[in-house]
Short mmCIF file of C-alpha atoms and ligand atoms in Angstrom, two decimals:
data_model
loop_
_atom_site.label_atom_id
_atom_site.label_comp_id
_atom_site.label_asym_id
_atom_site.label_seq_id
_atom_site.Cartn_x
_atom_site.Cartn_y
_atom_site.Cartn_z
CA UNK A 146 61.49 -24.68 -25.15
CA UNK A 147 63.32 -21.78 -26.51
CA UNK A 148 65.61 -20.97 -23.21
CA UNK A 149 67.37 -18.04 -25.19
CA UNK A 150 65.73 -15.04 -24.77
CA UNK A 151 68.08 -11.89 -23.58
CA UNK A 152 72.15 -10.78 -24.77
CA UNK A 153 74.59 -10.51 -22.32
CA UNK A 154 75.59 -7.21 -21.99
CA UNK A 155 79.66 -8.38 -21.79
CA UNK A 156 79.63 -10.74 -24.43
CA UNK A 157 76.44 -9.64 -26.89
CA UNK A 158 75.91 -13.46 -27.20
CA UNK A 159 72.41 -14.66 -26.56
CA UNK A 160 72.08 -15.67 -23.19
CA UNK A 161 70.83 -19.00 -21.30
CA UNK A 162 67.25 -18.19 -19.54
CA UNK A 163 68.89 -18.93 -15.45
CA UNK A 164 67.41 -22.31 -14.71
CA UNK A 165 64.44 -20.49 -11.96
CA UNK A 166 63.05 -18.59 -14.56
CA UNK A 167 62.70 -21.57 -16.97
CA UNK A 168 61.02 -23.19 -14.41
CA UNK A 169 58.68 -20.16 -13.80
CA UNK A 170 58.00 -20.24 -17.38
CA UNK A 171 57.21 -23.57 -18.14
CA UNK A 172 54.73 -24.06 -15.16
CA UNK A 173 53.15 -20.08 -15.99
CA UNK A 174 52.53 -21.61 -19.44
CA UNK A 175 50.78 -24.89 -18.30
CA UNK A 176 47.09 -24.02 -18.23
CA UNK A 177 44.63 -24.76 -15.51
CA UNK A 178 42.19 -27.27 -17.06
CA UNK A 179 39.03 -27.82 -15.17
CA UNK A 180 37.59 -31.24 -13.20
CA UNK A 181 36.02 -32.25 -16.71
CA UNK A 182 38.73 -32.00 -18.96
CA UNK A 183 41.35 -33.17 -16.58
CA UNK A 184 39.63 -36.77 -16.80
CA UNK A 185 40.62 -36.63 -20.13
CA UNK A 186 44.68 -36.67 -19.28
CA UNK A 187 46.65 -39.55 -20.16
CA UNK A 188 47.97 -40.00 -16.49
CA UNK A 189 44.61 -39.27 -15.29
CA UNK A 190 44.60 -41.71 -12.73
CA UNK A 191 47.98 -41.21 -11.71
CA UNK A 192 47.59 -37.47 -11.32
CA UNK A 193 44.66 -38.88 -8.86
CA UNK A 194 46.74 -41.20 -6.98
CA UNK A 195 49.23 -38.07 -6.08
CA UNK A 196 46.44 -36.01 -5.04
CA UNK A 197 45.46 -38.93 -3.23
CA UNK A 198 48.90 -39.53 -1.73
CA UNK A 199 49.35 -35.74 -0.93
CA UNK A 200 46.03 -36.36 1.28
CA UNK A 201 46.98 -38.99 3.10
CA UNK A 202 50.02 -37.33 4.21
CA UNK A 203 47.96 -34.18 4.84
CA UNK A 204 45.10 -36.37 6.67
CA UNK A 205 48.22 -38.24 8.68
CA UNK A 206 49.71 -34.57 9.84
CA UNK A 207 47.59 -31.78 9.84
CA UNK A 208 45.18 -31.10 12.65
CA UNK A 209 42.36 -28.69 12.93
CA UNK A 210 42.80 -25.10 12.98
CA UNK A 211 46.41 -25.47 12.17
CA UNK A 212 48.06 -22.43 10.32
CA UNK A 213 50.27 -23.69 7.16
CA UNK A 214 52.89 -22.61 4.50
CA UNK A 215 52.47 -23.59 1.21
CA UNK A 216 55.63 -23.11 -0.57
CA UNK A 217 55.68 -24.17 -4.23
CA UNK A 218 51.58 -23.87 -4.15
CA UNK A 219 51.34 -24.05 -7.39
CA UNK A 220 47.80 -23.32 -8.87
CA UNK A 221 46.14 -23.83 -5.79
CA UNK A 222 45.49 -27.64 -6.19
CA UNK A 223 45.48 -28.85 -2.78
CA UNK A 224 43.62 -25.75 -1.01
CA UNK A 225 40.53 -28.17 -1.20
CA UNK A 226 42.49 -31.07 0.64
CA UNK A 227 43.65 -28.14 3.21
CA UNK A 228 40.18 -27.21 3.80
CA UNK A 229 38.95 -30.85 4.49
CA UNK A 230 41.88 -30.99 7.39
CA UNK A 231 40.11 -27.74 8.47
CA UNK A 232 42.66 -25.72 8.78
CA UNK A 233 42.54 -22.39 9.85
CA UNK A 234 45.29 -20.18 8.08
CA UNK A 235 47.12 -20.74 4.76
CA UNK A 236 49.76 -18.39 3.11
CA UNK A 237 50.97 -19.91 -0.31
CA UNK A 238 54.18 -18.60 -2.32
CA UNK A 239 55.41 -19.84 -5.43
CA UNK A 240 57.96 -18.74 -8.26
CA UNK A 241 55.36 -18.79 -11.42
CA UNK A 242 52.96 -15.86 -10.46
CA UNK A 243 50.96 -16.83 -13.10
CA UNK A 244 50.31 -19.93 -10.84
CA UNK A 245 49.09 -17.65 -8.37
CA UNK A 246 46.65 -15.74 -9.64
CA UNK A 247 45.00 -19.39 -10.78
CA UNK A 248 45.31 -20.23 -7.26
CA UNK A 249 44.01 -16.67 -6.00
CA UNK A 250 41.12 -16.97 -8.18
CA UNK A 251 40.40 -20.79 -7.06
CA UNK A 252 40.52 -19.91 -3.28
CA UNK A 253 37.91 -17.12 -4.18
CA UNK A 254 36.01 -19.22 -5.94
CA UNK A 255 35.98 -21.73 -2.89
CA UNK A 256 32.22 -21.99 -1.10
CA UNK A 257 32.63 -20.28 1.86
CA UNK A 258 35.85 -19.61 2.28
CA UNK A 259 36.65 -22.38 4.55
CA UNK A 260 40.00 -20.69 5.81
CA UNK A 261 41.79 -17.24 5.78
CA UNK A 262 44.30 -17.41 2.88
CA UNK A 263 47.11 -15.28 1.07
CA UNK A 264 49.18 -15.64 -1.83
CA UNK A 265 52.64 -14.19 -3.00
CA UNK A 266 54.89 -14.79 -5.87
CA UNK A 267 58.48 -14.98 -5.13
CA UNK A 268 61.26 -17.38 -5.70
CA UNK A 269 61.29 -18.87 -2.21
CA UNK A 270 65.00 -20.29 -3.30
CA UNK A 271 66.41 -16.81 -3.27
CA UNK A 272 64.85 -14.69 -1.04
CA UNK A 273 63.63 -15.27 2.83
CA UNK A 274 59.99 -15.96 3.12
CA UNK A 275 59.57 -12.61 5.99
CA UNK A 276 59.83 -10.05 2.73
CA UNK A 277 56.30 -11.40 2.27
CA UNK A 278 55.17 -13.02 5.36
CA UNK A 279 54.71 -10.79 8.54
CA UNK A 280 57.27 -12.00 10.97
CA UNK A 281 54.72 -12.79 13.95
CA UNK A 282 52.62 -15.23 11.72
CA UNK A 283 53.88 -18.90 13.20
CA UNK A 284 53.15 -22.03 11.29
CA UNK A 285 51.95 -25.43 12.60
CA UNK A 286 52.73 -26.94 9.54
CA UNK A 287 55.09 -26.23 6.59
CA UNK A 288 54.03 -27.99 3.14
CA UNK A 289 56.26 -28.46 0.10
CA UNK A 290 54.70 -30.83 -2.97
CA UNK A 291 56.78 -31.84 -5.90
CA UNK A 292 58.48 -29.02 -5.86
CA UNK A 293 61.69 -28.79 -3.35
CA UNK A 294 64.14 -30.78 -5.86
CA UNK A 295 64.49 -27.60 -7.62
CA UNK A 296 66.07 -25.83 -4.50
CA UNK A 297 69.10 -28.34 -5.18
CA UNK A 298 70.22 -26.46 -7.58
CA UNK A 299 73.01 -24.67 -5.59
CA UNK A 300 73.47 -25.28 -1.62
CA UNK A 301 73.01 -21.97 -0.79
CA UNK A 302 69.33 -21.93 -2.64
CA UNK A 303 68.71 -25.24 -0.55
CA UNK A 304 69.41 -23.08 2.49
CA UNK A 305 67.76 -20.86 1.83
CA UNK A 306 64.37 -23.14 1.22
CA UNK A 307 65.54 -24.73 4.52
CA UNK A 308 65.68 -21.21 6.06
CA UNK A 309 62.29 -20.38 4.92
CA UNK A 310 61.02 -23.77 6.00
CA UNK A 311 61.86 -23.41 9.48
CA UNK A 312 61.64 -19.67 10.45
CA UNK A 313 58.46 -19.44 11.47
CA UNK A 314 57.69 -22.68 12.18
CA UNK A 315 56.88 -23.30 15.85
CA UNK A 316 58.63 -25.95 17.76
CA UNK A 317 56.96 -29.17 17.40
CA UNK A 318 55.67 -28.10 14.07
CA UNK A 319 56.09 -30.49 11.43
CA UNK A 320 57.35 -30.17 7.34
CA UNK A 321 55.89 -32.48 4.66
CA UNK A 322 56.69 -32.74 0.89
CA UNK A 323 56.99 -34.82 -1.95
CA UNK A 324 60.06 -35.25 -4.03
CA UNK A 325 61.75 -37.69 -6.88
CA UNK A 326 63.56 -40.31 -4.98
CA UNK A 327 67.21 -39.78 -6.29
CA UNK A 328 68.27 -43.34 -5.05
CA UNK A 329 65.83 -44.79 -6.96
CA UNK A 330 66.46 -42.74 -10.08
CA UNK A 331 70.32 -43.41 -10.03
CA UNK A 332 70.13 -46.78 -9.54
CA UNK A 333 67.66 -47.51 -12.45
CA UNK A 334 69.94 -45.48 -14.78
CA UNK A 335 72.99 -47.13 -13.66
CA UNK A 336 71.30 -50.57 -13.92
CA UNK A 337 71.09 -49.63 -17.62
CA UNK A 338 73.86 -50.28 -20.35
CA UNK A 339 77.02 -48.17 -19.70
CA UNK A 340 75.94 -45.15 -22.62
CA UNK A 341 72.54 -44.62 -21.51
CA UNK A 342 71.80 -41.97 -20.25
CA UNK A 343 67.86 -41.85 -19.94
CA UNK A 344 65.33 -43.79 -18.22
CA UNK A 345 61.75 -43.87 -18.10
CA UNK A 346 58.70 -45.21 -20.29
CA UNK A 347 55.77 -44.34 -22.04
CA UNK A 348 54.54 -42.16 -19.62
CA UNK A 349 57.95 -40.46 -17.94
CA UNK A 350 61.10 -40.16 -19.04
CA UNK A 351 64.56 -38.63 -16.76
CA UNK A 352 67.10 -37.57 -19.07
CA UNK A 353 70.84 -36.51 -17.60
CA UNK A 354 73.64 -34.80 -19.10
CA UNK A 355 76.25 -36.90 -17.77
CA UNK A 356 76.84 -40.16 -15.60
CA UNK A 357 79.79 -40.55 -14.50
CA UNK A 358 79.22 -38.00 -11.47
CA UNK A 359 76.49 -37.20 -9.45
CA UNK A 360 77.28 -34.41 -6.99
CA UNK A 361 74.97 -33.47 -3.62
CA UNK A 362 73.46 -30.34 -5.89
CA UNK A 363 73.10 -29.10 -9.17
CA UNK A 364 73.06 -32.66 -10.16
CA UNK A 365 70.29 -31.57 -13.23
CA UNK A 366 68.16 -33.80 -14.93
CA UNK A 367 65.86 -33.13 -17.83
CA UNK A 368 62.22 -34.42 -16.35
CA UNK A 369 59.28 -34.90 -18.86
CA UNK A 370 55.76 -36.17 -17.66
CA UNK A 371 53.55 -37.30 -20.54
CA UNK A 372 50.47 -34.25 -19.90
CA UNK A 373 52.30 -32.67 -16.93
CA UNK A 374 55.77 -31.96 -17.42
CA UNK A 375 57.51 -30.50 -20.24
CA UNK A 376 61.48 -31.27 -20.16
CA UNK A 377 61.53 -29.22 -17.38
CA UNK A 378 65.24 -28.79 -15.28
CA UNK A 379 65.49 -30.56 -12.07
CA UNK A 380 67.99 -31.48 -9.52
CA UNK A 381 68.54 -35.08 -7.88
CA UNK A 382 67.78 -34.19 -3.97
CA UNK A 383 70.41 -36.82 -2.37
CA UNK A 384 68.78 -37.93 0.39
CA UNK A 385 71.37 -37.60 3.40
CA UNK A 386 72.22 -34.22 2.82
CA UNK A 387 68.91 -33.05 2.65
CA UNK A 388 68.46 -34.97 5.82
CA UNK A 389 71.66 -33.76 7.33
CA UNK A 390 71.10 -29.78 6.24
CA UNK A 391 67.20 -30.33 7.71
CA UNK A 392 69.05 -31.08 11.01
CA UNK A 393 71.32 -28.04 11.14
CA UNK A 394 67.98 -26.19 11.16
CA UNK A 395 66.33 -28.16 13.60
CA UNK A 396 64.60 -30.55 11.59
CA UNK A 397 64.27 -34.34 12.66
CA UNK A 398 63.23 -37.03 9.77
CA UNK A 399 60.12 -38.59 11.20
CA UNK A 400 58.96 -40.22 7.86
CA UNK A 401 60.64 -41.12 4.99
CA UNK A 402 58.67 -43.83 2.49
CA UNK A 403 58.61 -44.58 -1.44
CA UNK A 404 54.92 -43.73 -2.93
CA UNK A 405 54.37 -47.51 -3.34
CA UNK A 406 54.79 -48.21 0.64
CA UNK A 407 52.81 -45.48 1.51
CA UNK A 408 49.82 -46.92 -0.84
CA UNK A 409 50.51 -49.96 0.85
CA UNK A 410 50.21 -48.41 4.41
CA UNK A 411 47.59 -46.22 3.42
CA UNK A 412 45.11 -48.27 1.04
CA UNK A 413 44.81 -50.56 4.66
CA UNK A 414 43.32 -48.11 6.58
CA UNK A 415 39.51 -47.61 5.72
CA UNK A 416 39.20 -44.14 5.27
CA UNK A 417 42.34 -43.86 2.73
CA UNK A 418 41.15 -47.27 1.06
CA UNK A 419 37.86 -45.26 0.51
CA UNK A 420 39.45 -42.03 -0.61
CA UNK A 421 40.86 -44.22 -3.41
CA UNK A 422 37.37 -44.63 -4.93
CA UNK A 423 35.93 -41.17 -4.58
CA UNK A 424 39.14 -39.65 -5.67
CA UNK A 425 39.44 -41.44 -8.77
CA UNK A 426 42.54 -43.70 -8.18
CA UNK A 427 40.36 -46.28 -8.74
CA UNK A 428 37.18 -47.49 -10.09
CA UNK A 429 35.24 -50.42 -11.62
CA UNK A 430 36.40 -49.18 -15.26
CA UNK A 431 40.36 -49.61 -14.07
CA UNK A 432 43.46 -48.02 -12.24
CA UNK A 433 46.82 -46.81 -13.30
CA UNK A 434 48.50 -48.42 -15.93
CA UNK A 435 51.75 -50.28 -15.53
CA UNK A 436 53.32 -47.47 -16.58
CA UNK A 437 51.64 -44.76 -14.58
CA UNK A 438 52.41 -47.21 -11.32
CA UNK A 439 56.23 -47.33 -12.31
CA UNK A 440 56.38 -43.31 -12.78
CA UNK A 441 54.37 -43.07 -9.16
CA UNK A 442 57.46 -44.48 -7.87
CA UNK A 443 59.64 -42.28 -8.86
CA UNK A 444 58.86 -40.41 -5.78
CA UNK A 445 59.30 -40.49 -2.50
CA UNK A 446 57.37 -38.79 0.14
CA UNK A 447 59.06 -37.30 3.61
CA UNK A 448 57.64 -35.90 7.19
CA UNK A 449 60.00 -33.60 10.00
CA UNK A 450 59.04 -32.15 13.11
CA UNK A 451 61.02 -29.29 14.67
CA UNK A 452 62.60 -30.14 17.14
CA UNK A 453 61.67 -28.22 20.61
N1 SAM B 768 52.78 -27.96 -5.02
C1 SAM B 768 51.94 -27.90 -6.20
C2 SAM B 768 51.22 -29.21 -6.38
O1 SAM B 768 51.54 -30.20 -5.71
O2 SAM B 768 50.27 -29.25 -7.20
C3 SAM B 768 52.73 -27.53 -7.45
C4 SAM B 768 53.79 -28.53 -7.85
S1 SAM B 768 54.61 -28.13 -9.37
C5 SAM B 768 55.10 -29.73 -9.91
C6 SAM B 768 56.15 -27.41 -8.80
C7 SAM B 768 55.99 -25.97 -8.36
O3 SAM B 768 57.23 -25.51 -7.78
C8 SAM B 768 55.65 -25.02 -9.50
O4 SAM B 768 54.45 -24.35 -9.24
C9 SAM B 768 56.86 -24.09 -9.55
O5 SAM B 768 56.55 -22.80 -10.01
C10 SAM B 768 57.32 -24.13 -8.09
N2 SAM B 768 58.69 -23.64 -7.91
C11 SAM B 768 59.80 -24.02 -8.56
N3 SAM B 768 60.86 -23.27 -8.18
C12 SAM B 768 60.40 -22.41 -7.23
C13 SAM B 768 61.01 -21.38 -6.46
N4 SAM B 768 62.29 -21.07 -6.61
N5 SAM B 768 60.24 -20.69 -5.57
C14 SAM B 768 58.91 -20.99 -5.44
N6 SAM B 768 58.28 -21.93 -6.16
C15 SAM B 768 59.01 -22.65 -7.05
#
């Protein structure tokens, strides 16, 4: 990645792409390969277990003819999981707006456009969610996938996510997402020897700057995901704070487990154990490698409800 691309005007010295636009960038750049050719990826079946995870969460809270937020949509890849909840609204912002054209154009190409949808692109970090959304629109549900971590940049970006979270989201209404457990990733680096500062494996890798100090934000990582993610910037999302700003906005932590408990949970309960098979997880030629089953654990996966 070549982050350099404008001077600044005070010093004429090349200057550092801000860390949102990278991030805009690298996920505009990342095609949108179809059904066919994504059975060809690497971390094929691990990219199936998290579409497999995000619809157990999304079977566990959504309910029929709910209206939902997708912030962080992304290319669109869980509108078919939305429409099996049968949902009956669905407004989707993210920062790339390549991404949301892709996801435009696979909610038009959807048969019979289960739900009414509408897409924006705007950094939903920065800037409050009514410059797009009318303010009258209420949510039942609020929906953010592997993609809040990159709110922790500052505090006041977080708030601002949290802001946009809750807004319009009724009382009773509940938030779900997905994010890298920063517990889990601190701990494995620190149960490394004293000058490393990377872990992962063949398939991952989580690369800091530093480790003697991990502050509650802009604690950045470089992330790489063999066929997913490119050394992309993230931020550790320490746990309690995110829990304890959620609850100055009138969030309350309802669910809180690692991806390997919830595929414990889950893969019990017929329905989910089935979803496994016709979702690819798994199959008579195989699952996820040892590998891909370590990286699936690098995340954690999280449930509020507002409170009334
Ligand atoms: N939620 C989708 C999914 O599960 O397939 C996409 C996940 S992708 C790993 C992370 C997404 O977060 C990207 O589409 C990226 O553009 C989006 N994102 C990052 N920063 C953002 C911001 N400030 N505002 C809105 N979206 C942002």
């Amino acid at each position: 990645r070549s982050p350099a691309a404008s001077e600044d005007p005070a010093t004429q010295q090349p200057q550092q792409k801000k860390v949102h636009a990278q991030v805009a960038d690298h996920y505009n750049a990342r095609p949108d390969v179809g059904v066919e050719k994504r059975k060809e990826s690497t971390i094929f079946r691990m990219k199936s277990f998290n579409n497999w995870l995000k619809s157990v969460l999304i079977g566990r809270y959504a309910r029929p003819r709910d209206r939902v937020l997708d912030v962080g949509v992304g290319k669109g890849g869980d509108l078919l999981k939305w429409s099996k909840a049968k949902i009956q609204y669905f407004i989707g912002c993210d920062i790339a707006s390549k991404s949301i054209e892709q996801a435009r154009e696979r909610y038009r190409t959807m048969r019979n456009a289960p739900f009414e949808a509408h897409f924006h692109a705007m950094d939903c970090y920065s800037e409050p969610i009514s410059n797009v959304v009318a303010p009258d629109i209420v949510f039942d549900m609020v929906s953010m996938q592997f993609c809040l971590h990159y709110s922790f940049e500052t505090e006041t970006k977080a708030r601002m996510m949290l802001h946009n979270v809750t807004s319009q989201l009724k009382p009773g209404g509940v938030f779900i997402g997905t994010i890298p457990d920063a517990y889990w990733i601190v701990k494995k680096l620190k149960s490394e020897s004293d000058d490393k500062l990377q872990i992962g494996n063949s398939i991952y890798s989580i690369r800091f700057e530093r480790r003697d100090r991990f502050d509650k934000f802009g604690s950045k990582y470089w992330f790489h995901l063999e066929d997913a993610i490119d050394d992309c910037p993230e931020y550790l999302v320490h746990f309690p704070t995110f829990q304890k700003l959620s609850e100055e906005y009138g969030l309350e932590l309802i669910y809180n487990k690692k991806f390997h408990q919830v595929y414990e949970e889950a893969s019990q309960e017929l329905d989910f154990n089935q979803l496994l098979y016709r979702m690819n997880v798994v199959s008579e030629n195989g699952s996820l490698s040892a590998d891909e089953w370590e990286a699936a654990n690098v995340y954690l996966a999280f449930a509020f409800r507002k409170k009334n």
